[in-house]
Coordinates of N, CA and C in Angstrom, one line a residue:
M1 N -6.3 -66.5 18.6 CA -4.2 -65.2 18.6 C -4.6 -64.4 19.3
L2 N -6.0 -63.2 18.7 CA -6.3 -61.9 19.2 C -6.2 -62.7 20.4
F3 N -6.6 -62.8 21.1 CA -7.0 -63.4 23.0 C -5.6 -63.3 22.9
Y4 N -4.3 -63.7 22.9 CA -3.4 -64.7 23.7 C -2.6 -62.2 23.0
F5 N -3.1 -62.4 22.4 CA -2.4 -61.0 21.6 C -2.4 -58.8 22.5
I6 N -4.1 -59.8 23.1 CA -5.0 -59.0 24.3 C -4.1 -59.2 24.9
L7 N -4.4 -60.1 26.2 CA -3.0 -60.8 27.0 C -1.7 -59.9 26.7
I8 N -1.3 -60.1 26.2 CA 0.2 -59.4 26.1 C 0.5 -57.9 26.2
F9 N -0.8 -57.9 25.2 CA -0.3 -56.2 25.6 C -1.5 -55.6 27.3
I10 N -1.9 -56.6 27.4 CA -2.2 -56.0 29.1 C -0.9 -56.2 29.9
F11 N -0.7 -57.4 29.8 CA -0.2 -57.6 30.7 C 2.2 -56.8 30.8
F12 N 2.0 -56.4 28.9 CA 3.4 -55.1 29.7 C 3.1 -53.7 29.6
Q13 N 1.1 -53.7 29.3 CA 1.1 -51.9 30.1 C 1.2 -51.8 31.5
A14 N 0.5 -53.2 32.3 CA 0.6 -53.4 33.2 C 2.2 -53.1 33.7
F15 N 3.4 -53.6 32.6 CA 4.4 -54.4 34.0 C 4.7 -52.5 33.9
F16 N 4.9 -51.7 32.5 CA 4.9 -50.1 32.7 C 4.9 -48.9 33.7
N17 N 3.5 -49.5 33.0 CA 2.6 -48.7 34.9 C 3.7 -49.2 35.7
Q18 N 3.4 -50.2 36.6 CA 4.5 -50.9 37.8 C 5.4 -49.8 37.9
K19 N 6.7 -50.0 36.6 CA 7.8 -49.4 36.8 C 7.4 -47.9 36.4
R20 N 6.2 -47.5 35.9 CA 6.3 -45.8 36.0 C 7.2 -45.7 34.6
I21 N 6.6 -46.7 32.9 CA 7.1 -45.7 32.2 C 5.6 -45.4 31.1
H22 N 5.8 -44.2 30.2 CA 5.3 -44.3 29.4 C 5.2 -44.6 29.0
S23 N 3.8 -45.7 28.1 CA 3.7 -45.9 27.1 C 2.9 -44.8 25.8
F24 N 3.0 -44.4 25.7 CA 2.0 -43.7 24.2 C 1.1 -44.5 23.8
P25 N -0.5 -43.9 23.9 CA -1.5 -42.8 24.4 C -1.5 -42.9 26.1
W26 N -1.2 -44.2 27.0 CA -1.4 -44.3 29.0 C -0.4 -44.2 29.5
F27 N -0.9 -43.1 30.7 CA 0.0 -42.3 31.1 C 0.1 -43.1 31.9
V28 N 0.8 -42.6 33.2 CA 1.4 -43.5 34.2 C 0.1 -42.9 35.6
W29 N -0.6 -43.3 36.2 CA -1.4 -42.6 36.6 C -1.4 -41.7 37.7
D30 N 0.0 -42.2 38.9 CA 0.4 -41.5 39.8 C 0.4 -39.8 39.5
M31 N 1.5 -39.8 37.9 CA 2.0 -38.8 38.4 C 0.7 -37.5 38.1
Y32 N -0.8 -37.8 38.5 CA -1.8 -37.1 38.1 C -1.5 -36.7 40.0
S33 N -2.1 -37.3 40.6 CA -2.8 -37.7 42.1 C -1.2 -38.0 42.9
R34 N -0.9 -37.2 43.0 CA 0.6 -36.8 43.8 C -0.2 -36.1 44.7
T35 N 0.2 -35.2 45.3 CA 0.1 -33.4 46.0 C 1.8 -33.5 45.9
Q36 N 1.9 -32.5 44.7 CA 2.6 -31.7 44.6 C 3.6 -31.0 46.3
A37 N 4.7 -31.3 46.3 CA 5.6 -29.9 47.8 C 6.7 -28.6 47.1
M38 N 6.1 -27.9 48.3 CA 6.8 -26.9 48.1 C 8.6 -27.1 48.1
P39 N 8.8 -27.3 47.5 CA 10.6 -27.2 47.4 C 11.0 -26.2 48.8
D40 N 11.8 -26.5 49.7 CA 12.5 -25.4 50.6 C 14.2 -24.4 49.6
T41 N 14.2 -25.5 48.4 CA 15.7 -23.8 48.2 C 14.7 -24.1 46.4
I42 N 15.1 -23.5 45.9 CA 16.1 -23.4 44.2 C 16.6 -23.0 44.0
I43 N 16.6 -23.0 42.1 CA 17.7 -23.1 42.1 C 16.8 -21.5 40.4
Q44 N 17.4 -20.6 40.3 CA 16.6 -19.9 39.1 C 17.9 -19.5 38.2
T45 N 17.5 -19.4 36.9 CA 18.3 -18.9 36.4 C 18.2 -17.1 36.3
E46 N 19.1 -16.2 36.0 CA 18.9 -15.4 35.8 C 20.0 -14.9 34.7
V47 N 19.2 -13.6 34.4 CA 19.7 -13.1 33.1 C 20.5 -12.0 32.8
F48 N 21.6 -11.6 32.7 CA 22.5 -10.5 32.4 C 23.4 -9.5 32.1
I49 N 22.7 -8.9 30.9 CA 23.3 -7.9 29.6 C 23.7 -6.9 29.9
D50 N 24.5 -6.9 29.2 CA 25.8 -5.3 30.0 C 25.1 -4.8 31.6
G51 N 25.5 -6.0 32.2 CA 25.8 -5.6 33.7 C 23.7 -5.5 34.4
E52 N 22.4 -5.1 33.6 CA 21.5 -5.1 34.3 C 20.8 -6.7 33.7
R53 N 20.5 -6.5 35.1 CA 19.5 -8.1 34.8 C 18.2 -8.0 33.7
L54 N 18.0 -9.0 33.3 CA 17.2 -9.1 32.1 C 16.3 -9.0 32.6
D55 N 14.5 -8.8 32.5 CA 13.7 -8.3 32.6 C 13.6 -9.9 31.2
V56 N 13.4 -11.7 31.4 CA 12.8 -12.0 30.9 C 11.3 -12.2 30.9
T57 N 10.3 -11.9 31.2 CA 8.8 -11.3 31.6 C 8.5 -10.5 30.3
K58 N 9.2 -9.9 30.3 CA 9.2 -8.4 29.4 C 9.0 -9.4 27.7
I59 N 9.7 -10.1 27.6 CA 10.0 -11.3 26.2 C 8.6 -12.3 26.5
P60 N 8.5 -12.7 24.4 CA 7.5 -14.3 24.9 C 8.4 -14.9 25.1
I61 N 6.9 -15.5 25.6 CA 7.6 -17.6 26.8 C 8.9 -18.5 25.5
W62 N 8.1 -17.9 24.1 CA 9.5 -19.2 23.7 C 10.6 -18.4 23.4
E63 N 11.0 -17.4 23.7 CA 12.2 -16.5 23.8 C 13.1 -16.7 25.1
E64 N 12.2 -16.7 25.6 CA 12.8 -17.1 27.5 C 13.4 -18.6 27.6
L65 N 12.3 -19.7 26.6 CA 12.9 -20.5 27.5 C 13.4 -21.0 25.9
S66 N 13.7 -20.1 25.4 CA 14.9 -21.1 24.0 C 15.8 -20.4 25.7
I67 N 16.1 -19.3 26.0 CA 16.9 -18.6 26.6 C 17.8 -20.0 27.6
L68 N 16.6 -19.9 28.7 CA 17.4 -20.8 29.4 C 16.7 -22.9 29.3
N69 N 16.0 -23.2 28.2 CA 16.8 -24.2 28.1 C 17.7 -25.1 27.3
T70 N 18.7 -23.8 26.6 CA 19.6 -23.8 25.7 C 21.0 -23.7 26.5
Y71 N 20.9 -22.9 27.4 CA 21.4 -22.7 29.1 C 21.8 -23.2 29.9
K72 N 20.7 -24.5 30.5 CA 20.2 -25.3 30.6 C 21.6 -27.2 30.1
M73 N 20.6 -27.4 28.8 CA 21.7 -28.2 28.3 C 23.4 -28.2 27.9
Y74 N 23.3 -26.8 28.1 CA 25.0 -25.8 27.6 C 25.9 -26.4 29.4
N75 N 25.1 -25.6 29.9 CA 25.7 -25.8 31.3 C 25.5 -27.6 31.7
R76 N 24.4 -28.3 31.7 CA 25.3 -30.1 31.8 C 26.3 -30.0 31.2
Q77 N 26.8 -29.7 29.7 CA 27.2 -30.6 29.1 C 29.2 -29.7 29.9
R78 N 28.6 -29.2 30.0 CA 30.0 -28.2 30.4 C 30.3 -28.3 31.8
I79 N 29.3 -29.4 32.9 CA 29.7 -28.7 33.6 C 29.9 -30.7 33.6
N80 N 29.8 -31.4 32.4 CA 30.2 -33.0 32.0 C 31.6 -33.4 31.8
N81 N 32.6 -31.8 31.5 CA 33.5 -32.3 30.3 C 33.2 -31.5 29.0
Y82 N 32.3 -31.5 28.8 CA 31.6 -31.0 27.5 C 31.0 -32.4 26.5
N83 N 30.5 -33.3 27.2 CA 30.1 -34.6 27.1 C 29.3 -35.1 27.5
D84 N 27.8 -35.4 26.7 CA 26.7 -35.4 26.0 C 26.0 -35.5 27.7
P85 N 25.0 -35.4 28.8 CA 25.0 -36.3 29.2 C 23.9 -37.2 28.8
I86 N 24.1 -37.3 27.9 CA 22.8 -38.4 27.4 C 23.4 -39.6 26.3
N87 N 24.4 -39.3 26.2 CA 24.9 -40.6 25.7 C 25.0 -41.6 26.4
E88 N 24.7 -41.5 28.5 CA 24.8 -42.4 28.4 C 23.5 -43.6 28.5
A89 N 22.4 -42.2 27.9 CA 21.0 -43.2 27.8 C 20.9 -43.4 26.4
V90 N 21.5 -43.3 25.0 CA 22.4 -44.1 24.4 C 23.1 -44.6 24.3
L91 N 24.0 -44.6 25.1 CA 24.4 -46.3 24.6 C 23.9 -46.9 25.9
S92 N 22.9 -47.1 26.4 CA 22.4 -48.3 26.8 C 21.0 -48.9 26.6
R93 N 20.7 -48.1 25.4 CA 19.2 -48.4 25.0 C 19.9 -48.5 23.1
T94 N 22.0 -48.2 22.6 CA 22.0 -48.9 22.2 C 22.8 -50.5 22.4
K95 N 23.1 -50.7 23.5 CA 24.0 -51.9 23.6 C 23.6 -53.3 22.8
I96 N 22.1 -53.0 22.8 CA 22.3 -54.6 22.4 C 22.5 -54.6 21.0
F97 N 23.4 -53.7 20.2 CA 23.3 -53.7 18.7 C 24.7 -53.4 18.6
P98 N 25.4 -53.9 17.2 CA 26.7 -53.5 17.4 C 27.2 -52.8 17.4
E99 N 28.5 -52.0 17.8 CA 29.1 -50.7 18.2 C 28.9 -49.6 17.0
Q100 N 29.0 -50.8 15.8 CA 28.8 -49.4 13.7 C 26.4 -48.6 14.7
V101 N 25.9 -49.0 15.2 CA 24.9 -49.2 15.2 C 25.1 -48.0 16.4
Y102 N 25.4 -48.0 17.7 CA 26.4 -46.7 18.4 C 26.4 -45.3 17.5
A103 N 28.4 -46.2 17.5 CA 28.3 -44.4 16.6 C 28.1 -43.4 16.2
F104 N 26.6 -44.4 14.7 CA 26.0 -43.4 14.0 C 25.1 -43.3 15.1
V105 N 24.3 -42.9 16.0 CA 23.4 -42.9 16.7 C 23.9 -41.7 17.3
A106 N 25.5 -41.9 17.5 CA 26.0 -40.7 19.0 C 25.7 -39.8 18.1
Y107 N 26.9 -40.2 16.9 CA 27.0 -38.9 16.0 C 26.0 -38.4 16.5
K108 N 24.3 -38.3 15.6 CA 23.4 -37.4 15.5 C 22.8 -37.2 16.4
I109 N 23.0 -38.1 17.7 CA 21.7 -37.6 19.3 C 23.0 -36.0 20.2
N110 N 23.1 -36.5 20.0 CA 25.1 -36.5 20.7 C 24.8 -35.1 20.6
N111 N 25.8 -34.5 21.5 CA 25.6 -32.6 21.2 C 27.4 -32.9 21.6
H112 N 28.4 -32.3 20.9 CA 29.3 -32.8 21.1 C 30.8 -31.5 21.1
S113 N 31.8 -31.2 22.0 CA 32.1 -30.6 22.1 C 32.5 -29.4 21.3
D114 N 33.1 -29.6 20.1 CA 32.9 -27.9 19.2 C 31.7 -28.1 18.7
E115 N 30.4 -28.1 19.4 CA 29.3 -27.5 19.5 C 28.5 -26.4 20.5
A116 N 29.4 -27.0 22.3 CA 29.4 -26.9 22.2 C 29.8 -25.3 22.9
A117 N 30.9 -25.5 22.4 CA 32.2 -24.5 21.8 C 31.1 -22.8 21.6
T118 N 31.0 -23.5 21.1 CA 30.2 -22.2 19.7 C 28.6 -21.5 20.6
Y119 N 28.5 -21.6 21.6 CA 27.1 -21.6 22.2 C 27.6 -20.2 23.0
P120 N 28.2 -19.8 23.6 CA 27.9 -17.6 24.2 C 27.5 -17.4 23.0
A121 N 28.4 -17.3 21.6 CA 28.3 -16.4 20.0 C 26.9 -16.6 20.3
W122 N 25.8 -18.0 20.2 CA 25.3 -18.2 19.5 C 24.3 -17.1 20.8
L123 N 24.4 -17.5 21.8 CA 23.2 -16.8 22.2 C 23.5 -14.9 22.6
K124 N 24.8 -14.5 22.7 CA 25.5 -13.3 22.4 C 23.6 -12.8 20.8
E125 N 24.1 -13.6 20.3 CA 23.9 -13.2 19.2 C 22.1 -13.1 19.5
Y126 N 21.7 -14.4 19.7 CA 20.4 -14.2 19.8 C 19.6 -13.1 20.7
L127 N 20.5 -13.3 21.3 CA 19.7 -11.7 22.6 C 20.0 -10.2 21.7
E128 N 20.9 -10.2 20.7 CA 21.0 -9.0 20.3 C 19.3 -8.8 19.3
K129 N 19.3 -10.3 19.0 CA 18.4 -10.3 17.4 C 16.8 -9.7 18.2
I130 N 17.0 -10.8 19.6 CA 15.5 -10.2 20.6 C 15.2 -9.2 21.1
L131 N 16.1 -8.4 21.0 CA 15.9 -7.1 22.0 C 17.0 -5.8 21.3
H132 N 16.7 -6.2 19.9 CA 17.4 -5.2 18.8 C 17.7 -4.0 19.8
K133 N 19.4 -4.7 20.2 CA 20.4 -3.5 20.7 C 21.7 -4.4 21.1
K134 N 22.7 -3.6 20.1 CA 24.2 -4.1 20.2 C 24.1 -3.8 21.6
I135 N 25.0 -5.5 22.2 CA 25.2 -6.7 23.6 C 27.1 -6.9 23.1
K136 N 27.2 -5.5 24.7 CA 29.1 -6.2 25.0 C 29.2 -7.1 25.6
T137 N 28.5 -7.4 26.6 CA 28.6 -8.5 27.8 C 27.7 -9.3 28.0
V138 N 27.0 -10.7 28.5 CA 26.3 -11.6 28.5 C 26.3 -12.7 29.5
E139 N 25.9 -12.4 30.0 CA 26.3 -13.1 31.8 C 24.8 -13.6 32.5
L140 N 25.6 -15.2 32.6 CA 23.7 -16.4 33.0 C 24.5 -17.0 34.9
R141 N 23.4 -16.5 35.7 CA 24.4 -16.8 36.5 C 22.9 -17.8 37.5
D142 N 23.6 -18.8 38.4 CA 22.4 -19.4 38.7 C 21.9 -19.1 40.5
V143 N 21.2 -18.7 40.0 CA 21.2 -18.5 41.4 C 20.5 -19.3 42.6
Q144 N 20.5 -20.2 43.3 CA 19.6 -20.1 44.4 C 19.3 -19.8 46.2
Y145 N 18.1 -19.7 45.9 CA 17.0 -19.2 47.2 C 16.2 -20.1 47.8
K146 N 16.0 -20.1 49.1 CA 16.0 -20.3 50.2 C 14.5 -19.6 50.5
W147 N 13.5 -21.4 50.8 CA 12.4 -20.7 51.4 C 12.7 -20.0 52.8
E148 N 12.9 -18.6 53.2 CA 12.8 -18.3 55.0 C 11.8 -17.9 54.9
N149 N 11.4 -17.7 56.7 CA 10.4 -16.7 56.7 C 8.5 -16.1 55.7
G150 N 9.0 -16.8 55.7 CA 7.8 -16.3 54.0 C 8.1 -16.1 52.7
Q151 N 9.0 -16.2 52.5 CA 9.9 -16.2 51.4 C 10.3 -16.6 51.1
F152 N 11.1 -16.4 49.2 CA 12.4 -16.8 49.0 C 13.8 -16.1 48.6
K153 N 14.9 -16.6 49.3 CA 15.7 -15.3 49.5 C 16.8 -16.2 48.7
D154 N 17.4 -15.0 49.1 CA 19.1 -15.5 47.6 C 20.2 -15.7 48.4
I155 N 20.9 -17.4 49.0 CA 22.6 -17.4 50.2 C 22.8 -18.0 48.3
H156 N 22.6 -18.1 47.5 CA 23.8 -19.2 46.3 C 24.4 -18.5 45.3
K157 N 25.0 -17.3 44.4 CA 24.6 -16.9 42.9 C 26.2 -17.2 42.7
A158 N 26.4 -18.3 41.5 CA 27.3 -18.2 39.9 C 27.3 -18.2 39.2
G159 N 27.9 -17.4 38.7 CA 28.2 -17.4 37.2 C 28.7 -18.2 36.4
V160 N 28.0 -18.1 34.8 CA 29.2 -19.3 34.4 C 30.1 -18.3 32.7
F161 N 29.7 -18.1 32.1 CA 30.0 -17.3 31.9 C 29.6 -15.2 31.0

């Protein structure tokens, strides 16, 4: 019995590795063995407070990541007409269960449009707290940079709010 269990375990680990699916505590080998290539364009989010660009190197990294990662999730939801993009994964992973299971899980996991509506006010309040000053305007811009002549040059700026 133990022999068959070990064979099944090995089969699934090989299957997961072939499909590049992570199964803890083993990792997909090729995620460490491929060389990294420098992209020819990158997108950087810049934060402007009262018209001045925030130097994110002056704040702790966890505060920078709180700003940038919450903005990224908010922006993905905004672009998707305020529907959480993760809903597709929730739907695909609960499709074998009854509809009530999907509804329960989606309600608990997904971000909802009414929560997204509060994000700009939350971000302003968060920035006021970490910068210890009153803020009139906050603007986040996704700036696209292209690698030209040994340096990155901005080619597109898109403001969000």
